[in-house]
Short mmCIF file of C-alpha atoms in Angstrom, two decimals:
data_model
loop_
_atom_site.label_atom_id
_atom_site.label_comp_id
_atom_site.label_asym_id
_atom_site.label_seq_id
_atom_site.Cartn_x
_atom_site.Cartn_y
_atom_site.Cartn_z
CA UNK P 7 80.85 86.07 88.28
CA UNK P 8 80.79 90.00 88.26
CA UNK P 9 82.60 90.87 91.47
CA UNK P 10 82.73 94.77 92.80
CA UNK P 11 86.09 95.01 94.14
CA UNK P 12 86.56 98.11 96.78
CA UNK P 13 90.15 99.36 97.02
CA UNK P 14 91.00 98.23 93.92
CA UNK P 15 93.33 100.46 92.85
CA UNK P 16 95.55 99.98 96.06
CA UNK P 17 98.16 97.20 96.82
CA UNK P 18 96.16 94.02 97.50
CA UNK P 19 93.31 95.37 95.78
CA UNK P 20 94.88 95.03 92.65
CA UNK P 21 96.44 92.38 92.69
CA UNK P 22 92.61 91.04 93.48
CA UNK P 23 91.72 92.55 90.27
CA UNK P 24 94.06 91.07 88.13
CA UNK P 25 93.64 87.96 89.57
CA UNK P 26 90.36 88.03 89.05
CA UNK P 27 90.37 89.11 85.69
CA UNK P 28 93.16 86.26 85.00
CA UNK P 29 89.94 84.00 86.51
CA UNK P 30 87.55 85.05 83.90
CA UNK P 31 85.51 87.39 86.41
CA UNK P 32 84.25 90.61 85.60
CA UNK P 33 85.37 93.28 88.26
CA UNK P 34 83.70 96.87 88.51
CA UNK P 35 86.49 98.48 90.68
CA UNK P 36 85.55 101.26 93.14
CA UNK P 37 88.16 103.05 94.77
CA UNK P 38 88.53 106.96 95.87
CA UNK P 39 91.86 107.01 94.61
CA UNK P 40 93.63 108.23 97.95
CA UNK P 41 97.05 109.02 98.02
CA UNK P 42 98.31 105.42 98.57
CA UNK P 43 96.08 104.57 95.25
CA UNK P 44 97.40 103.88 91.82
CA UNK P 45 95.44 103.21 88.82
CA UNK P 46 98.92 102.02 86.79
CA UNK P 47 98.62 98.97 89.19
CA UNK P 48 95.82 97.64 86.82
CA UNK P 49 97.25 99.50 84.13
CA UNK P 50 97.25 95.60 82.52
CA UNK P 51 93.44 95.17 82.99
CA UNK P 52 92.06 98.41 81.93
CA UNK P 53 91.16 97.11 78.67
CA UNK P 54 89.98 93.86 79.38
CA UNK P 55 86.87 92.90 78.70
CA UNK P 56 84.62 92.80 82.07
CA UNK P 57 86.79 95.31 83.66
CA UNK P 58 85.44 98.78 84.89
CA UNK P 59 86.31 101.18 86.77
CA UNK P 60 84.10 103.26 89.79
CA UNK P 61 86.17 106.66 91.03
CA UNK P 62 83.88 106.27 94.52
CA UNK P 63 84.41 106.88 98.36
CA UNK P 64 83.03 104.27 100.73
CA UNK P 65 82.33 106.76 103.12
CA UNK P 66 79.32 108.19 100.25
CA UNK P 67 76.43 105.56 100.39
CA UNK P 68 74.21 107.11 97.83
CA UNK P 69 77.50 107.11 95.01
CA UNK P 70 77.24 103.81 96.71
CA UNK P 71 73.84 102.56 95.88
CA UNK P 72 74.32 104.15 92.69
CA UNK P 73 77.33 101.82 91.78
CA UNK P 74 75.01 98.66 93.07
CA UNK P 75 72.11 99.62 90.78
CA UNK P 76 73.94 100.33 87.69
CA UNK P 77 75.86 97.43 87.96
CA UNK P 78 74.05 94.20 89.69
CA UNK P 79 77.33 92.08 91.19
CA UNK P 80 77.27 89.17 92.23
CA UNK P 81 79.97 89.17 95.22
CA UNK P 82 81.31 92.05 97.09
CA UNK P 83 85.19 91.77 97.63
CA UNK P 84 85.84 95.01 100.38
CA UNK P 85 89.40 95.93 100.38
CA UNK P 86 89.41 99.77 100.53
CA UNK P 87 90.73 100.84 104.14
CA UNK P 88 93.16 103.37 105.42
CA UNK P 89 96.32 100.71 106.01
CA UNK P 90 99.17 102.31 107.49
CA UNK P 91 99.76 101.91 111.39
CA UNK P 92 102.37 104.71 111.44
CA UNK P 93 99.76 107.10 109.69
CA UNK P 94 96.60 105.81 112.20
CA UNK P 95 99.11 106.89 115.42
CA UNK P 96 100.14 110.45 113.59
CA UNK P 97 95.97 111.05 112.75
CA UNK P 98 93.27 108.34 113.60
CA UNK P 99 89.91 110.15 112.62
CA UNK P 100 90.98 108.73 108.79
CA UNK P 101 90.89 105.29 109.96
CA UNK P 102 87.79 105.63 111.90
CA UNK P 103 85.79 106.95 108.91
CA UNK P 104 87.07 104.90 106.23
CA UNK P 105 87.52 102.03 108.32
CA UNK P 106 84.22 101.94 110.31
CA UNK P 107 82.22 104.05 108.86
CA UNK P 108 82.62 102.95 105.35
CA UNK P 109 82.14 99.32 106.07
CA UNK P 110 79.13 100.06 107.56
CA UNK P 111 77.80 102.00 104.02
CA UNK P 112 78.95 99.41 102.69
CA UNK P 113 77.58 96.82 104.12
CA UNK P 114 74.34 98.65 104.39
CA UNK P 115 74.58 99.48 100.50
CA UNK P 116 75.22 95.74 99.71
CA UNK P 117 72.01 94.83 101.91
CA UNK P 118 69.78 97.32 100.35
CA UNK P 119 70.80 95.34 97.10
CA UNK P 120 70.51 92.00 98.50
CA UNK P 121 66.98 92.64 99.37
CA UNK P 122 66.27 94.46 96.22
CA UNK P 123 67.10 91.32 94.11
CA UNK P 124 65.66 88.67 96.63
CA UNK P 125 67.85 87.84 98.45
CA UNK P 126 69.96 85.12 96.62
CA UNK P 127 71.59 82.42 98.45
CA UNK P 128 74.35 83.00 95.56
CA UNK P 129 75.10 86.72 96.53
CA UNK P 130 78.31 86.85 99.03
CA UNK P 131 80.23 89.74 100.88
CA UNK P 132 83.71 88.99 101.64
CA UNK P 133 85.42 90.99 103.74
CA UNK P 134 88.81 91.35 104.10
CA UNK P 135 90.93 91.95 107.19
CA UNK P 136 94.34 92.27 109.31
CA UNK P 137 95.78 89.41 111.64
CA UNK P 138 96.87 92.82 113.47
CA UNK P 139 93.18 92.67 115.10
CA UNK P 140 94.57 90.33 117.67
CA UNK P 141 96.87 91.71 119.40
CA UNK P 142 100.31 90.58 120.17
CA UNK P 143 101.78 87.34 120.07
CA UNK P 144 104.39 85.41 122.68
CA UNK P 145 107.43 84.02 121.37
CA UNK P 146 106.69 80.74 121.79
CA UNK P 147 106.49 79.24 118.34
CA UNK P 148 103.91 76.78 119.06
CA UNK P 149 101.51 79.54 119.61
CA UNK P 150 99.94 81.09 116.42
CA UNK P 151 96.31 83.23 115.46
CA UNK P 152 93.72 80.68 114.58
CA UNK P 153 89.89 81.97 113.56
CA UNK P 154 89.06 81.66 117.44
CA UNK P 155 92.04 84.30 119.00
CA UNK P 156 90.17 86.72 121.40
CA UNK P 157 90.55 89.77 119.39
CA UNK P 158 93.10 92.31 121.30
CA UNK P 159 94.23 95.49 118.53
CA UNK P 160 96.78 97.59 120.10
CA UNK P 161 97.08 100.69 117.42
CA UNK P 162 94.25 102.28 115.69
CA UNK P 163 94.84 100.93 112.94
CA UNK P 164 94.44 97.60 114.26
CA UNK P 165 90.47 98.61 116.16
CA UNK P 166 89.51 99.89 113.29
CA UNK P 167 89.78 97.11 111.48
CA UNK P 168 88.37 95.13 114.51
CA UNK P 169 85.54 97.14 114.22
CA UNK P 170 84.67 96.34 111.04
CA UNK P 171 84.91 92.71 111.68
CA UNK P 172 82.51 93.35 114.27
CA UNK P 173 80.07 95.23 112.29
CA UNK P 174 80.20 92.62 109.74
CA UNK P 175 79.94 89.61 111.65
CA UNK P 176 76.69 91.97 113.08
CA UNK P 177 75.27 92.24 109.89
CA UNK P 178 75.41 88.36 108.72
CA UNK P 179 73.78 87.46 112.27
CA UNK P 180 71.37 89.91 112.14
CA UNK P 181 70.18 90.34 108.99
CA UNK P 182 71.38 87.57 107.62
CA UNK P 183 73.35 88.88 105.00
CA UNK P 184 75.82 86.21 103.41
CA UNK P 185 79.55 86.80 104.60
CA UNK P 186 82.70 85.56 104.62
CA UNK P 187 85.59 87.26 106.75
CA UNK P 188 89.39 86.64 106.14
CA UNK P 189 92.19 88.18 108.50
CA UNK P 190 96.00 87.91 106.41
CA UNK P 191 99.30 88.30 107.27
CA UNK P 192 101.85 90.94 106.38
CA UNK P 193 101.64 91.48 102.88
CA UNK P 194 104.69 92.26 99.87
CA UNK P 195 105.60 91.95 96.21
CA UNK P 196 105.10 94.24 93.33
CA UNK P 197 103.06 97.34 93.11
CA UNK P 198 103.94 97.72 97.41
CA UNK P 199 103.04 101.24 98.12
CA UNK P 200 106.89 102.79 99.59
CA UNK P 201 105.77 103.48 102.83
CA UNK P 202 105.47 99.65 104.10
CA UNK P 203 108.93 97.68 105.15
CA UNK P 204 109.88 95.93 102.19
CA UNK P 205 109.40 98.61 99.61
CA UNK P 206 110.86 100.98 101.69
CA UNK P 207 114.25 98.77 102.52
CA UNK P 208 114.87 98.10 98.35
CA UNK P 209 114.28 101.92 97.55
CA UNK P 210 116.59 103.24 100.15
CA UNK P 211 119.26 100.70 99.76
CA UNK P 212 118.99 101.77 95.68
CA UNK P 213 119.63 105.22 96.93
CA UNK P 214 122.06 104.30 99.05
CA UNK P 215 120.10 105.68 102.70
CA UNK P 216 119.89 104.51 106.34
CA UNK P 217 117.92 101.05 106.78
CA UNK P 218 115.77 101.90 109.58
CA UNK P 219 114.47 98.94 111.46
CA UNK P 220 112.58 99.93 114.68
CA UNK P 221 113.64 98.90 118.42
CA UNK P 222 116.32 96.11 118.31
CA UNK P 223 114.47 94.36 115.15
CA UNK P 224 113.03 91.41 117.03
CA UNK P 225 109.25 91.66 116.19
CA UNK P 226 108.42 88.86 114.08
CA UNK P 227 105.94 88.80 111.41
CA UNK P 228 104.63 85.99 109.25
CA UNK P 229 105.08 87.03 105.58
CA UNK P 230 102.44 86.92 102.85
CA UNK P 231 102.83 86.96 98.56
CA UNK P 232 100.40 89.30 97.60
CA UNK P 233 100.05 87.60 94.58
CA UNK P 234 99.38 84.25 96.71
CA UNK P 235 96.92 86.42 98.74
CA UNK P 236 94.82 87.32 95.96
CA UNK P 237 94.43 83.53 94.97
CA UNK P 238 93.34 82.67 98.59
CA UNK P 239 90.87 85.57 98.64
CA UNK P 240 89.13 84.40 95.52
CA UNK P 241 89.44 80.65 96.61
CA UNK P 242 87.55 81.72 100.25
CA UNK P 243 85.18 83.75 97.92
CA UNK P 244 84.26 80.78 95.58
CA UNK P 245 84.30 78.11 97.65
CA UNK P 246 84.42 79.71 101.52
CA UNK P 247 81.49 78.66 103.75
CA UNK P 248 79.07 81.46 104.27
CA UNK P 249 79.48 83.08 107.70
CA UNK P 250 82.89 81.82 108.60
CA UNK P 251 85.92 83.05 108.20
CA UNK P 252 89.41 82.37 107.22
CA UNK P 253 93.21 83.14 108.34
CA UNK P 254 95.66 83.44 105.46
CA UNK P 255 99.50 82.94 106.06
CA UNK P 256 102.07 82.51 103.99
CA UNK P 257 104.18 80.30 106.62
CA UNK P 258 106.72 82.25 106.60
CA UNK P 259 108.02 83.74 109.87
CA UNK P 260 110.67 85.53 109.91
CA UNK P 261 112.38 88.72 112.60
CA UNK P 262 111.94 92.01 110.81
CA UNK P 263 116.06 92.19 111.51
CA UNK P 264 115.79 88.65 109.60
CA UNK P 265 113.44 90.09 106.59
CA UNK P 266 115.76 93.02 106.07
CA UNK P 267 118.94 91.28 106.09
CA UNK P 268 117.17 88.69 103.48
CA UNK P 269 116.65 91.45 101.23
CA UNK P 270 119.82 93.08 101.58
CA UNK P 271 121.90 89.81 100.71
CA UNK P 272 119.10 89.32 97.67
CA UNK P 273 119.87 93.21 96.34
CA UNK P 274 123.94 92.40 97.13
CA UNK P 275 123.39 89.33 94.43
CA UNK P 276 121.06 91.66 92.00
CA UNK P 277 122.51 95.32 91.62
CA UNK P 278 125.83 94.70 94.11
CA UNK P 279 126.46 97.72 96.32
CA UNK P 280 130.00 99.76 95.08
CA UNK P 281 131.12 99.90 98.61
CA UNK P 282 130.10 96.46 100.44
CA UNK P 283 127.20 95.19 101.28
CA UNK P 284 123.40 96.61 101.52
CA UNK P 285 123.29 95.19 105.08
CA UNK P 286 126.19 98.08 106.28
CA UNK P 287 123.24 100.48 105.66
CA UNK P 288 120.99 98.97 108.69
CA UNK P 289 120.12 101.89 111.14
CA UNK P 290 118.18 100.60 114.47
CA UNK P 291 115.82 103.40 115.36
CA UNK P 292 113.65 104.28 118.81
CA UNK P 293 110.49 102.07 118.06
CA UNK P 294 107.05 103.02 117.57
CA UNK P 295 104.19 103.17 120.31
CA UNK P 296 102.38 100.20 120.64
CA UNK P 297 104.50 97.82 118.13
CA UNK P 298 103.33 93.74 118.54
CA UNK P 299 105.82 91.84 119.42
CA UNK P 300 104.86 88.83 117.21
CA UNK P 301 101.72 87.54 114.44
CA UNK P 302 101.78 84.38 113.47
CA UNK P 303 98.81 83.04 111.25
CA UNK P 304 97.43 79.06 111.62
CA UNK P 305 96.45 78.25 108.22
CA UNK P 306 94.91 74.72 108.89
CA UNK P 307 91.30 76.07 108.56
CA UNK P 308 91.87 77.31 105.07
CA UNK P 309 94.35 74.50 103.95
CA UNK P 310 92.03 71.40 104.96
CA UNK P 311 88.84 72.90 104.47
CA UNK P 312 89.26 74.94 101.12
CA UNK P 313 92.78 73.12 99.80
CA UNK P 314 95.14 76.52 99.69
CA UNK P 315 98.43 76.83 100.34
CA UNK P 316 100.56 79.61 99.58
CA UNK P 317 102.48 78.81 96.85
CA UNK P 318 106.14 80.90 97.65
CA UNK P 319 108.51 80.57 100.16
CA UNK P 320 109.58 84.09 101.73
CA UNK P 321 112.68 83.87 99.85
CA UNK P 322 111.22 83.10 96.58
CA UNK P 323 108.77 85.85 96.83
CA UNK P 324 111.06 88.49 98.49
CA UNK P 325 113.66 87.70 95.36
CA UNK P 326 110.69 88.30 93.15
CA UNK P 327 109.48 91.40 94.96
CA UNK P 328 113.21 93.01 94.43
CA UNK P 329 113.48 91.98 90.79
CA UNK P 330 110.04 94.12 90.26
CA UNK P 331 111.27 96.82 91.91
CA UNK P 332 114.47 97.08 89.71
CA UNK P 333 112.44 96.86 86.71
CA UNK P 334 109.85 99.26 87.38
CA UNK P 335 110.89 102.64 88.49
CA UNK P 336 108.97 104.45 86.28
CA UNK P 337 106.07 103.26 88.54
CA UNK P 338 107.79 103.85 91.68
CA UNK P 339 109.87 106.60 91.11
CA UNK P 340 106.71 109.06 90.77
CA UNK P 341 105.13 107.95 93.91
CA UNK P 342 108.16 108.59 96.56
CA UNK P 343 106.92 112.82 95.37
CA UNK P 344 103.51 111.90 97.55
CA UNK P 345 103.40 113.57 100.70
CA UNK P 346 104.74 111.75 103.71
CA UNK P 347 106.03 108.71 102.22
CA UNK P 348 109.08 107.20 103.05
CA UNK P 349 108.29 108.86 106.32
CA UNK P 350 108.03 107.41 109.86
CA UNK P 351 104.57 109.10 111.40
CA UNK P 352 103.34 108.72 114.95
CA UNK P 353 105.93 109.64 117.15
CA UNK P 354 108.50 112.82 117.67
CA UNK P 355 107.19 114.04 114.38
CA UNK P 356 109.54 116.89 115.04
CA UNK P 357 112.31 114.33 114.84
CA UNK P 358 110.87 112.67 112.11
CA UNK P 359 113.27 109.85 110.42
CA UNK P 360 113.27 107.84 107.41
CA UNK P 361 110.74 104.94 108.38
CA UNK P 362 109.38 101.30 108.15
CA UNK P 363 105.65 101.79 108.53
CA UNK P 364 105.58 97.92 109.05
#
């Protein structure tokens, strides 16, 4: 299968791509290369045979077309999006073009090709979304995000990506173009942009700086191998049912106090602190606008209907995660230079601390 692969260059892009490669797919990768981009993340593909690369924006349908014409895929895998709650509070008109605007090109791109070739029952667009589109969760454990949860985003990070669920869903009842959705969990392991939690805990404990952990550390997230994400995205995208969609979890819920503290005791074990423990450098700072109390993913659809499971427990993947980072600065040593990251955006940007961006 030749799959075009948007965002591949960025976190769980890549990981897409070199899954896919791994599969025996060809991938033609399209990405604009914004600053949370990296083309060292499929620095192991880039000679592989099948494996090409598109330097495109989403937001330019005729570059676009032009990248469906020369290259006939079979699937569409769309991962590019601006990511980064903090960043969507601090400036929002990013999100809203990338986000909503470029899934509509597009989707709009991928029908003009659909059309163009007949329409084949074989041809799929799978798009790929956030569990942050609905809303906030109680803490009642028993209560979790199935495919049905009313959708209720609370940043603008979060409606922009529930736009372009809705825009999608739009275009497979309308037009009838053949979709699958999938809305993840909280993401981490190796090639983690250091602006998210986890990268951003193991490089400032290595340096020895404040942990900063907004509010009292309570929100809870469920917690998601990105490596095991790529396997369920290519599992929904093979075998999915056209026009549903799919919640992947990695059943692993854990406090972001709890997550932090994890890692901490995992770096104390790995490269031991001089002067006690990692978990001394914890900093509670004044929490963000609009922070969800609590996602939880139900995986049942995916697990009885398609047969996935993740594969690593949080504390398997999180020992994993640090282990890559202490191997590899020389990819993320480069990337702390980038403008803004490592920095909390959104709020008292006069004030501005180091942040979580979770």
């Amino acid at each position: 299968m030749k799959i075009l692969v948007t965002g591949g260059a960025g976190f769980i892009g890549s990981a897409v791509v070199r899954q896919a490669i791994r599969d025996g797919h060809s991938v033609v990768n399209v990405d604009a290369l914004t600053y949370a981009a990296c083309l060292e993340n499929v620095a192991s593909v880039v000679d592989a045979q099948g494996y090409t690369f598109e330097q495109v924006d989403i937001r330019n349908r005729v570059a676009l077309d032009t990248v469906f014409a020369r290259h006939a895929p079979d699937a569409v895998m769309h991962l590019a999006a601006e990511s980064h709650v903090d960043r969507s509070i601090d400036g929002p008109g990013d999100f809203i073009e990338t986000n909503i605007t470029g899934t509509y090109n597009m989707l709009e791109a991928a029908r003009s090709y659909w059309v163009g070739q007949g329409k084949p029952d074989s041809f799929r667009f799978h798009h790929i979304s956030t569990d942050e589109v609905f809303g906030s969760l109680p803490a009642d454990e028993s209560v979790q995000f199935t495919e049905d949860t009313a959708y209720d985003p609370r940043s603008p990070y979060s409606a922009s990506k529930a736009a372009s669920d809705h825009l999608v869903r739009a275009w497979s009842e309308t037009y009838g173009l053949p979709v699958v959705m999938t809305n993840c969990s909280n993401n981490y392991g190796p090639y983690h942009f250091p602006e998210k939690l986890v990268p951003v805990v193991i490089l400032n404990a290595l340096a020895g700086k404040p942990l900063p952990i907004y509010g009292d550390g309570s929100n809870v997230r469920d917690w998601l191998y990105v490596e095991d994400h790529a396997d369920a995205l290519l599992t929904v995208l093979e075998k999915g049912t056209v026009g549903r969609s799919y919640n992947i979890g990695g059943e692993n819920e854990l406090s972001n106090l709890e997550l932090v503290k994890m890692l901490c005791a995992i770096l104390d074990e790995l490269r031991p602190h001089q002067n006690g423990s990692y978990a001394d450098l914890i900093t509670f700072v004044a929490d963000r606008p609009g922070h969800d109390a609590r996602y939880a993913i139900d995986p049942s659809r995916i697990r009885n209907e398609l047969g996935w499971r993740p594969s690593l427990t949080v504390h398997e993947g999180l020992r994993k995660t640090v282990q890559w980072y202490l191997d590899n600065e020389t990819w993320w040593r480069p990337l702390q230079a980038r403008a803004g990251v490592g920095q909390r955006l959104g709020q008292d940007a006069d004030k501005a601390v180091k942040g979580t961006g979770s």
